[in-house]
Amino acid sequence: MKTGVGSRLLTCLLLAIIDIGDASAGSVRSRTPLAFFASASKHLAPRYKRQAPGDVEVEVPKITELHITSQVQSRFATVKISSTIVNSKNESKEANFEVQLPESAFISNFTTIINNTFYNSVVYGKKEAQEKYDKAKKDGKTAGQIRHSSTDVARGMDIFATFVNVAAESEVFVELTYLQLLERRLGLYEQRIMVQPRQIVENLTLDLIYEEGPQIFDRFTYRLPNSTDVMDASSEHATLFSSVSKRHIKYNPSVARQTQVNADRGIDGEFVVSYDLKHEFDGGNIISALSNDYFVHYFAVDKSDELPPIPKNIIFVIDVSGSMGGRKIEQTRSAMKQILQQLSSVDFFNILLFNSEIRVWQSEPLQATSNNIQTAQSYVNENVISGGGTNINDGLTDSLRILFRNKANKADIIVFLTDGQPSAGETDVSKIRVNVKGLNENRVAIFSLGFGTGVNFEFLQQISWENGGFARRIYEEDDAAEQLTDFFKEVNIPLLLNVKFQYNTIQVDTSQLTQTTYNQFFSGTEVVVVGKRLGDEIDATVQGSTASANTVELVVPDSSKTRLSGPSGEFTEKLWAYLTIKDLLKKKAMLTSDADFEFLEGRALNMSLAYKFVTPLTSLLIVQDQHDQQQDRKEISRASVSYPSRNKVIYRSSCACRLTVTLLPVFLIIRLFL
């Protein structure tokens, strides 16, 4: 069979690649993904690859409509994307999608309309979904599947694999919905939407709504694709409707405008929305619903006269092994010199370099005076040179012992940068985790940075989560130094230590709360706790230690407690499920034995099935036989959403038994093989 290759994109907040080839051939074709959604923080924005220069475009499907809608309610985004695909060939084709979403997102629905027939989706465990998909395909039925595949380390995105068998000369409408909680970083919530259809689209619209009641917007800006102008009001091509706690943006570039941008490709860039809210010096805000028993507690305070920054006791643990050679080591040197300048004069700091051996700048942390910072910068310039193996175990354990020598009322922090796997000293990552956690005893927060594609990022997440921190990816690109310095800004201003969220046990089911204790809280961030209430009232207090070593108790005032009625409050249950599943998967990742594995995975799986979320444990399946689907839904509805015997907890979701779909927007990338 003669083969040609063509590429066209219809984009939005995710990536879909459709390889249309002979469904029966079973051949595997290479493809280059294109990422179009950037995550909530600038330095985490995924990089995307352009179409290879040698690709030849042929028979591009005509996209008549591309719609993107996003409804953000109290930071919780529901994004729907829709488009139409036509297979004009006289034989059936299998369309293979690879959908890239922000790592924090869960797909909640996938729907298709094929030849005027509507096909809905059902969530199954991965193994069962694959078996049902294989059988449907073997029987010649139209079927589709979405499952979590892997994390794309090149862009920091989750990849969801999707397969749809499209009959000859038929039209397919596709809708995909996903959920995401927007995180607050560096004092901003941010949503980035790549609009990149690679052709002129007759009807291209973005409809974005942000509702944050009862809180008030402090700032709200947006930037159009193919523009560097940041705007806070309506502009020539977008309309912004504003009220105290709501913003609504409509973007509908005309064919003339798309042609003006690029006569062939049309709109090609990101639509970026950034905003912040007014945060008071109190215990935050609580939103609950009249229609269910769930609540959400948002806590965000920034540095102020009432809450000054806490001095840091910080050590930079830098990988200088051979794999860090070239541009990476140069970027690390550049970033470190800039980061040292950001230290406060009341901070104490040190530098530890590791490869096969360990080298320490000073025997104990020194105060960040101008002279000490200059000396440290010279040390970095002369000694951050690559070579040797990677002794992660000794690098981390030695750094802990150094920090322990300078104990005071400070925020103890390790910033750990590596680009590879342990290859010297102790190389078993499970043993390294046990060694570090055992020595640390949760006294020092470890923040890990994985540089490039060769790093074991799962290991970095585990060792950070187990020690009160988090992990970030650093992309091996021109702006890597900027990514490193931006990360440091996130942890540069600690405000509270030993943070505890406390609730009245008569009012709240404490067994249904997500994480309520944190080593440290930083200015410019936000903590979100979700749970289940037992009555109408919820009293909550956030407790922590301040720079003066005093314990402060910040109470949620009655004026910051909101009860929502009707559909507006339904998001609280979905957000509870969303964050609880993430909490369970995080706990599962931190296990060093099999003791609680079955319980944690079983609970996460059953909640994923009940709320119809595509998580690392589940898949969405679409099959042609509507009777079979209805029977599957009944089986799932009848099944008690129970968890392994521990505690004998049973959950039934008020929104899980039926999957309701409204046919709204979608986008796709199409690669056509002839």
XYZ file of C-alpha atoms in Angstrom:
674
model
C 0.000 0.000 0.000
C 1.354 3.381 -0.942
C 1.743 5.678 2.058
C 1.768 9.447 2.451
C 1.649 11.472 5.591
C -0.363 14.575 6.391
C -0.825 16.565 9.545
C -3.404 19.035 10.731
C -4.282 20.246 14.164
C -7.479 21.279 15.793
C -6.389 22.345 19.227
C -7.469 23.306 22.665
C -6.489 22.395 26.160
C -5.156 18.980 25.306
C -3.459 17.026 22.578
C -5.096 14.412 20.427
C -3.346 12.610 17.614
C -5.386 10.552 15.214
C -3.463 8.104 13.099
C -5.941 7.018 10.447
C -4.699 3.836 8.872
C -5.974 0.407 7.904
C -7.718 -0.823 11.049
C -7.007 -4.415 10.155
C -3.373 -3.993 9.305
C -2.225 -3.821 12.900
C 0.855 -1.862 11.925
C 2.493 0.565 14.331
C 3.345 3.980 12.938
C 5.684 6.492 14.489
C 4.335 9.886 15.378
C 5.557 13.149 16.820
C 3.159 14.516 19.465
C 2.332 18.207 19.673
C 1.522 19.598 23.098
C -0.857 22.461 23.253
C -1.835 22.844 26.892
C 0.462 24.532 29.336
C 0.137 23.864 33.021
C -0.618 26.273 35.791
C 2.852 27.636 36.345
C 5.009 29.421 33.786
C 8.112 27.348 34.411
C 6.090 24.152 34.073
C 4.689 25.054 30.691
C 5.198 22.047 28.396
C 7.331 22.508 25.333
C 5.900 21.331 22.038
C 7.530 20.051 18.904
C 6.737 21.462 15.525
C 5.882 19.361 12.523
C 8.957 17.870 10.913
C 10.084 19.880 7.870
C 9.972 16.794 5.666
C 6.317 15.999 6.343
C 4.049 16.308 3.310
C 0.518 17.550 3.926
C -2.173 15.710 1.989
C -5.958 15.589 2.043
C -6.433 17.567 5.211
C -9.874 16.980 6.768
C -12.001 20.090 6.855
C -12.720 21.244 10.376
C -15.886 23.277 10.342
C -16.031 24.004 14.076
C -13.617 24.086 17.000
C -15.021 24.989 20.401
C -13.335 25.176 23.779
C -15.325 25.842 26.926
C -13.948 26.101 30.436
C -16.064 26.587 33.543
C -13.890 27.413 36.574
C -15.799 27.399 39.837
C -13.722 28.157 42.935
C -10.489 27.144 41.116
C -12.042 23.844 39.918
C -12.081 23.746 36.103
C -14.369 21.664 33.902
C -13.010 21.816 30.375
C -14.918 20.514 27.350
C -13.471 20.231 23.866
C -15.324 19.236 20.686
C -14.771 18.806 16.957
C -15.763 16.717 13.959
C -13.624 14.222 11.984
C -14.512 12.821 8.585
C -13.116 9.576 7.184
C -13.723 9.975 3.449
C -12.015 6.689 2.557
C -13.928 3.631 1.397
C -12.567 1.418 4.184
C -12.814 1.553 7.972
C -9.951 3.203 9.791
C -8.728 3.057 13.371
C -8.160 6.508 14.776
C -5.463 6.432 17.460
C -5.473 9.449 19.779
C -2.762 10.413 22.221
C -4.323 13.005 24.474
C -2.006 15.136 26.586
C -3.452 16.824 29.632
C -1.985 18.637 32.624
C -0.592 16.091 35.076
C -3.183 17.132 37.639
C -6.213 16.587 35.352
C -8.665 13.673 35.289
C -10.703 12.881 32.165
C -14.349 12.555 33.192
C -16.112 11.876 29.894
C -15.489 10.852 26.303
C -18.353 10.862 23.804
C -18.685 10.325 20.058
C -21.422 10.700 17.446
C -20.892 8.441 14.444
C -23.326 8.498 11.522
C -25.912 10.261 13.728
C -25.610 7.569 16.386
C -24.697 8.684 19.889
C -22.150 6.621 21.843
C -21.565 7.274 25.512
C -18.777 5.960 27.715
C -18.405 3.733 30.771
C -15.457 3.630 33.178
C -13.813 0.263 33.899
C -10.642 -0.935 35.506
C -7.844 -0.966 32.941
C -7.706 -4.716 32.385
C -11.467 -5.140 31.954
C -11.658 -2.130 29.627
C -8.941 -3.558 27.367
C -10.708 -6.919 27.165
C -14.027 -5.286 26.234
C -12.368 -3.034 23.651
C -10.561 -5.965 22.017
C -13.795 -7.957 21.822
C -15.764 -5.046 20.315
C -13.071 -4.481 17.729
C -12.960 -8.180 16.875
C -16.737 -8.193 16.420
C -16.502 -5.260 14.006
C -18.203 -2.753 16.320
C -17.224 0.876 16.542
C -15.401 1.246 19.849
C -13.296 3.805 21.635
C -11.053 3.650 24.679
C -9.262 6.210 26.827
C -6.712 5.042 29.371
C -3.876 6.635 31.247
C -0.729 5.601 29.406
C 2.299 7.380 30.844
C 3.798 10.725 31.700
C 5.558 12.510 28.883
C 8.782 13.591 30.558
C 9.598 15.949 27.701
C 6.630 18.167 28.478
C 5.494 17.275 31.963
C 2.098 16.156 30.694
C 0.042 13.049 31.289
C -0.584 11.080 28.116
C -3.941 9.391 27.626
C -4.158 6.873 24.789
C -7.431 6.808 22.841
C -8.527 4.429 20.096
C -11.584 4.874 17.866
C -12.479 2.590 14.966
C -14.183 4.780 12.305
C -16.322 3.232 9.608
C -15.781 4.051 5.911
C -17.109 7.362 4.591
C -18.489 8.385 7.957
C -18.401 11.464 10.140
C -17.348 11.350 13.767
C -18.025 13.989 16.398
C -15.822 13.710 19.477
C -16.169 15.343 22.875
C -13.742 15.024 25.737
C -14.213 16.503 29.207
C -11.615 16.797 31.930
C -11.370 18.263 35.417
C -8.493 20.181 36.950
C -7.900 22.171 40.120
C -5.954 25.346 39.349
C -3.061 25.686 41.775
C -1.838 28.980 43.164
C 1.855 29.523 42.464
C 3.840 32.726 42.834
C 0.659 34.503 43.849
C -1.350 33.592 40.739
C -3.832 31.047 39.452
C -3.135 30.445 35.784
C -4.844 28.623 32.943
C -3.110 28.274 29.596
C -4.926 27.141 26.471
C -3.075 26.430 23.230
C -5.112 27.371 20.174
C -3.365 25.799 17.206
C -5.736 24.391 14.568
C -3.122 24.595 11.776
C -5.852 25.763 9.405
C -8.513 28.448 9.089
C -11.602 27.362 11.050
C -14.959 28.817 10.043
C -16.313 28.749 13.603
C -13.608 28.868 16.271
C -14.646 29.899 19.779
C -13.313 29.958 23.311
C -15.849 30.508 26.076
C -14.178 30.794 29.487
C -16.013 31.463 32.759
C -14.401 32.079 36.165
C -16.647 32.192 39.246
C -14.931 32.727 42.611
C -17.742 33.803 44.916
C -17.719 34.739 47.721
C -14.108 35.850 47.206
C -13.272 38.992 45.249
C -10.887 39.218 42.307
C -7.733 41.156 43.146
C -6.437 41.032 39.582
C -7.463 39.373 36.317
C -5.588 39.484 33.030
C -5.483 37.585 29.778
C -3.221 37.328 26.749
C -4.430 36.391 23.271
C -2.685 33.858 21.051
C -0.055 35.396 18.776
C 0.213 38.427 21.064
C 2.463 39.603 23.890
C -0.003 42.209 25.190
C -1.471 41.520 28.630
C -5.008 42.924 28.931
C -7.501 43.431 31.741
C -10.501 44.619 29.706
C -12.272 43.840 26.437
C -10.126 44.130 23.336
C -10.611 44.089 19.591
C -10.842 40.309 19.352
C -12.032 39.230 22.820
C -14.813 40.352 25.107
C -14.409 40.374 28.901
C -17.502 40.589 31.121
C -16.650 41.477 34.731
C -18.352 41.517 38.115
C -16.975 41.431 41.661
C -16.535 37.638 41.779
C -17.035 36.552 38.156
C -15.199 36.947 34.865
C -16.372 35.722 31.451
C -14.192 35.811 28.339
C -15.414 35.167 24.808
C -12.903 34.766 22.018
C -14.232 34.235 18.499
C -11.602 35.220 15.915
C -13.156 35.774 12.518
C -11.909 34.087 9.368
C -10.388 37.436 8.374
C -8.522 37.677 11.684
C -7.254 34.098 11.429
C -6.084 34.776 7.879
C -4.366 37.958 9.038
C -2.395 35.979 11.623
C -1.399 33.308 9.114
C -3.108 32.621 5.805
C -2.410 28.879 5.999
C -2.210 28.006 9.689
C -4.573 30.539 11.245
C -4.369 31.110 15.008
C -1.233 29.562 16.466
C -0.488 30.322 20.122
C -1.579 30.271 23.753
C -4.589 31.915 25.347
C -3.380 32.626 28.895
C -5.561 33.669 31.820
C -3.941 34.752 35.103
C -5.724 35.933 38.210
C -5.575 36.248 41.963
C -8.103 36.847 44.716
C -8.091 38.947 47.844
C -6.787 36.858 50.749
C -7.280 38.024 54.317
C -5.149 37.303 57.390
C -7.462 34.571 58.676
C -8.229 30.866 58.328
C -9.437 31.122 54.745
C -12.776 30.278 53.124
C -15.112 27.283 53.370
C -17.660 26.408 50.682
C -20.264 23.700 51.257
C -23.369 22.613 49.360
C -26.983 22.214 50.397
C -27.362 19.400 47.866
C -24.648 17.138 49.343
C -22.518 16.648 52.459
C -19.166 17.850 51.117
C -17.132 20.988 51.738
C -13.969 22.674 50.451
C -11.592 24.709 52.624
C -9.250 27.159 50.831
C -6.340 28.674 52.773
C -3.978 31.295 51.352
C -2.186 34.079 53.225
C 0.712 36.162 51.972
C 3.564 37.865 53.772
C 2.535 40.950 55.710
C 3.348 42.893 58.854
C 1.176 40.410 60.770
C 2.922 37.430 59.189
C 6.555 38.151 58.245
C 8.776 35.569 56.484
C 10.492 32.878 58.547
C 14.295 32.706 58.108
C 15.465 29.703 56.108
C 18.101 27.119 56.983
C 18.712 25.820 53.459
C 21.217 23.591 51.715
C 21.503 23.205 47.954
C 22.311 19.590 47.028
C 23.586 19.660 43.444
C 24.314 16.710 41.151
C 27.636 17.294 39.355
C 27.972 13.793 37.870
C 29.132 13.183 34.315
C 25.598 13.159 32.910
C 25.175 16.796 33.982
C 27.832 17.851 31.476
C 27.404 20.435 28.746
C 24.531 22.883 28.767
C 22.914 21.460 31.923
C 25.898 22.187 34.141
C 26.259 25.659 32.616
C 22.598 26.435 33.262
C 22.879 25.102 36.807
C 25.850 27.388 37.518
C 23.980 30.366 36.123
C 20.807 29.619 38.091
C 22.660 28.980 41.358
C 24.401 32.356 41.218
C 21.042 34.062 40.707
C 19.323 32.032 43.437
C 22.004 32.899 45.987
C 21.283 36.579 45.385
C 17.626 36.007 46.324
C 18.469 34.801 49.846
C 17.484 37.070 52.719
C 20.179 38.377 55.051
C 18.549 36.446 57.929
C 18.784 33.123 56.063
C 21.500 30.509 56.615
C 22.707 28.417 53.673
C 25.201 25.862 52.442
C 26.090 24.032 49.214
C 26.750 20.311 48.794
C 28.014 18.920 45.483
C 27.814 15.205 44.788
C 28.946 12.793 42.122
C 30.736 9.613 43.170
C 31.991 11.620 46.128
C 30.623 14.366 48.365
C 32.011 17.909 48.557
C 30.630 20.521 50.940
C 31.255 24.269 50.727
C 31.193 24.769 54.535
C 31.009 22.405 57.503
C 27.789 24.125 58.645
C 25.342 26.658 57.189
C 26.499 30.288 57.113
C 24.431 33.435 57.304
C 23.551 34.940 53.924
C 25.646 38.087 54.240
C 26.865 39.883 51.117
C 30.404 38.562 51.609
C 29.247 34.971 52.143
C 27.029 35.097 49.063
C 29.885 36.398 46.915
C 32.182 33.665 48.258
C 29.533 31.032 47.539
C 29.065 32.316 43.990
C 32.800 31.979 43.379
C 32.677 28.452 44.789
C 29.829 27.567 42.402
C 31.664 29.056 39.445
C 34.845 27.092 40.182
C 33.427 23.778 41.435
C 30.124 23.086 39.668
C 31.873 20.972 37.037
C 30.554 17.635 35.800
C 32.243 14.259 36.180
C 31.886 10.916 37.983
C 28.921 8.870 39.171
C 25.755 9.740 41.114
C 25.749 9.094 44.875
C 22.292 10.358 45.795
C 22.115 8.496 49.114
C 25.181 10.134 50.669
C 24.355 13.497 49.140
C 20.979 13.607 50.916
C 21.961 11.992 54.219
C 25.078 14.162 54.585
C 23.036 17.294 53.857
C 20.548 16.353 56.576
C 23.319 15.966 59.145
C 24.718 19.389 58.198
C 21.328 21.069 58.645
C 20.827 19.399 62.012
C 23.880 21.302 63.329
C 22.130 24.648 63.017
C 18.765 24.119 64.672
C 16.712 27.182 65.512
C 13.282 28.529 64.643
C 13.968 28.363 60.922
C 12.436 26.694 57.910
C 14.742 23.728 57.244
C 14.910 23.092 53.492
C 16.876 20.907 51.085
C 16.772 21.846 47.403
C 17.893 18.679 45.616
C 18.793 18.795 41.905
C 19.663 15.713 39.858
C 19.406 14.575 36.250
C 19.810 10.820 36.525
C 19.679 7.584 38.465
C 21.791 6.620 41.510
C 24.955 4.899 40.244
C 27.411 5.182 43.169
C 27.137 4.265 46.837
C 23.692 2.901 47.657
C 21.842 2.478 44.333
C 18.612 0.801 45.511
C 16.062 3.642 45.471
C 13.858 1.882 48.054
C 16.756 1.712 50.488
C 17.685 5.350 49.768
C 14.136 6.372 50.648
C 14.241 4.398 53.896
C 17.648 5.848 54.812
C 16.614 9.442 54.180
C 13.207 9.227 55.841
C 14.616 7.391 58.866
C 17.346 9.950 59.429
C 15.141 12.967 58.730
C 12.127 12.036 60.867
C 10.138 14.690 58.980
C 12.244 17.577 60.284
C 13.552 18.908 56.943
C 11.449 19.518 53.820
C 13.061 18.096 50.672
C 12.208 19.727 47.339
C 13.465 17.758 44.348
C 14.188 18.998 40.838
C 14.440 16.449 38.041
C 16.574 17.865 35.235
C 15.997 16.396 31.771
C 14.572 13.084 30.573
C 16.927 10.583 32.207
C 15.775 11.181 35.751
C 13.682 8.753 37.811
C 10.956 11.282 38.528
C 8.742 8.826 40.405
C 11.593 8.327 42.887
C 11.994 12.099 43.278
C 8.275 12.467 43.972
C 8.374 9.715 46.562
C 11.388 11.036 48.436
C 9.953 14.575 48.442
C 6.434 13.567 49.516
C 7.853 11.399 52.292
C 9.818 14.366 53.604
C 7.272 17.177 53.440
C 8.166 18.619 50.029
C 7.330 18.200 46.358
C 9.108 17.491 43.078
C 9.258 19.501 39.867
C 10.534 18.778 36.393
C 13.168 21.001 34.805
C 13.064 20.805 31.015
C 16.413 20.585 29.276
C 15.895 23.641 27.105
C 17.146 27.182 26.640
C 15.234 28.553 29.620
C 16.277 25.863 32.127
C 18.117 28.426 34.276
C 14.936 30.506 34.428
C 12.932 27.409 35.381
C 15.320 26.786 38.290
C 15.160 30.348 39.582
C 11.356 30.442 39.231
C 11.107 27.255 41.273
C 13.175 28.797 44.060
C 10.775 31.735 44.228
C 8.035 29.262 45.174
C 9.855 28.192 48.358
C 11.747 31.393 49.107
C 9.235 32.916 51.560
C 8.077 30.472 54.259
C 5.410 31.965 56.532
C 4.303 29.110 58.800
C 5.872 25.923 60.174
C 4.144 22.754 61.427
C 0.821 23.723 59.853
C -2.307 21.911 61.040
C -5.887 22.207 59.775
C -8.226 21.544 62.703
C -11.966 20.810 62.531
C -14.685 20.150 65.076
C -15.049 16.355 65.164
C -18.765 16.675 65.844
C -19.197 18.679 62.641
C -16.764 16.916 60.279
C -16.060 13.263 59.453
C -12.303 13.295 60.035
C -11.866 9.953 58.205
C -12.928 11.667 54.957
C -10.487 14.599 55.082
C -7.589 14.968 52.676
C -4.139 15.977 53.954
C -4.383 18.328 56.958
C -0.748 18.690 58.120
C 2.144 20.402 56.332
C 5.759 21.041 57.336
C 5.726 24.547 55.905
C 3.458 27.036 54.203
C 4.874 29.508 51.655
C 3.705 32.947 50.575
C 2.062 32.933 47.147
C 0.642 29.405 47.495
C -2.648 27.866 48.636
C -3.691 24.716 50.491
C -7.028 23.085 49.671
C -8.597 20.601 52.104
C -11.815 18.761 51.239
C -14.010 16.647 53.465
C -17.465 15.487 54.472
C -19.580 17.395 56.967
C -21.832 15.789 59.583
C -24.044 18.817 60.164
C -24.773 22.269 58.822
C -21.995 24.127 60.653
C -18.253 23.813 60.047
C -15.761 25.452 62.389
C -12.133 25.359 61.277
C -8.785 26.705 62.454
C -5.365 26.763 60.777
C -2.534 26.515 63.303
C 1.168 27.092 62.716
C 4.410 28.524 64.106
C 5.522 31.990 63.007
C 8.871 33.741 62.622
C 8.745 34.780 66.285
C 8.299 31.135 67.340
C 4.768 31.873 68.479
C 1.867 29.606 67.616
C -0.814 31.387 65.646
C -4.371 30.130 65.230
C -6.167 31.530 62.211
C -9.920 31.011 62.387
C -12.263 30.834 59.407
C -14.692 33.712 60.052
C -18.426 33.167 59.652
C -18.409 35.737 56.849
C -16.089 33.430 54.857
C -18.380 30.394 55.089
C -20.686 29.926 52.105
C -23.517 27.436 51.534
C -24.374 26.959 47.861
C -27.760 25.734 46.695
C -28.773 23.905 43.549
C -26.333 23.005 40.772
C -23.798 25.651 41.882
C -22.830 23.503 44.870
C -22.492 20.188 43.077
C -18.812 20.758 42.321
C -17.939 20.229 46.013
C -18.549 16.479 45.800
C -16.581 16.069 42.574
C -13.718 18.116 43.977
C -13.772 15.987 47.136
C -13.525 12.834 45.009
C -10.858 14.370 42.744
C -8.569 15.351 45.635
C -9.265 12.224 47.689
C -8.240 9.957 44.802
C -5.064 11.996 44.341
C -4.387 11.731 48.071
C -4.818 7.936 47.963
C -2.542 7.561 44.917
C 0.071 9.723 46.643
C -0.064 7.562 49.782
C 0.166 4.443 47.612
C 3.289 5.817 45.892
C 4.939 6.382 49.268
C 4.481 2.794 50.471
C 7.701 0.897 51.146
C 5.871 -2.387 51.857
C 2.739 -4.164 50.616
C 0.878 -3.746 53.915
C -1.646 -1.103 52.790
C -1.270 -1.465 49.018
C -4.522 -3.351 48.456
C -6.524 -0.983 50.646
C -5.237 2.229 49.072
C -5.429 0.997 45.469
C -8.826 -0.599 46.026
C -10.294 2.562 47.475
C -8.807 4.755 44.735
C -10.058 2.361 42.035
C -13.591 2.167 43.391
C -13.840 5.935 43.769
C -12.540 6.338 40.208
C -15.269 3.991 38.987
C -17.978 5.658 41.070
C -17.171 9.157 39.859
C -16.236 8.073 36.326
C -12.705 9.501 36.376
C -9.950 8.238 34.104
C -7.056 7.829 36.539
C -3.919 5.654 36.402
C -6.203 2.780 37.492
C -9.110 3.096 35.029
C -10.142 3.491 31.391
C -13.159 4.954 29.625
C -14.713 2.613 27.065
C -17.181 3.349 24.282
C -18.842 0.484 22.406
C -21.421 0.362 19.654
C -23.949 -1.866 21.385
C -26.138 0.533 23.364
C -27.888 -2.320 25.178
C -24.562 -3.559 26.513
C -23.690 -0.069 27.730
C -26.996 0.324 29.540
C -26.477 -3.036 31.222
C -22.938 -2.017 32.212
C -24.247 1.191 33.789
C -26.825 -0.778 35.766
C -24.139 -3.157 36.997
C -21.952 -0.279 38.134
C -24.931 1.462 39.771
C -25.931 -1.695 41.669
C -22.420 -2.451 42.806
C -21.674 -1.053 46.240
C -18.695 1.209 45.853
C -16.882 -0.517 48.690
C -13.282 -0.710 49.688
C -11.165 -3.546 51.020
C -12.273 -4.756 54.411
C -10.339 -2.240 56.505
C -12.952 0.035 58.148
C -15.642 -1.523 55.899
C -16.468 1.837 54.345
C -19.084 2.021 51.584
C -19.481 5.060 49.322
C -22.298 5.805 46.963
C -21.960 8.827 44.769
C -24.933 11.037 44.059
C -23.391 11.906 40.689
C -21.768 8.613 39.759
C -24.552 6.285 38.697
C -25.385 8.027 35.445
C -23.116 9.731 32.972
C -24.829 12.766 31.510
C -23.299 14.325 28.432
C -23.982 17.627 26.749
C -22.458 17.830 23.343
C -20.018 20.694 23.617
C -16.560 21.600 22.132
C -13.496 19.463 21.248
C -10.290 19.573 19.267
C -8.057 17.030 17.608
C -4.760 16.641 15.831
C -5.158 14.535 12.712
C -2.456 12.581 10.956
C -3.784 10.861 7.856
C -2.082 7.823 6.339
C -3.077 6.855 2.791
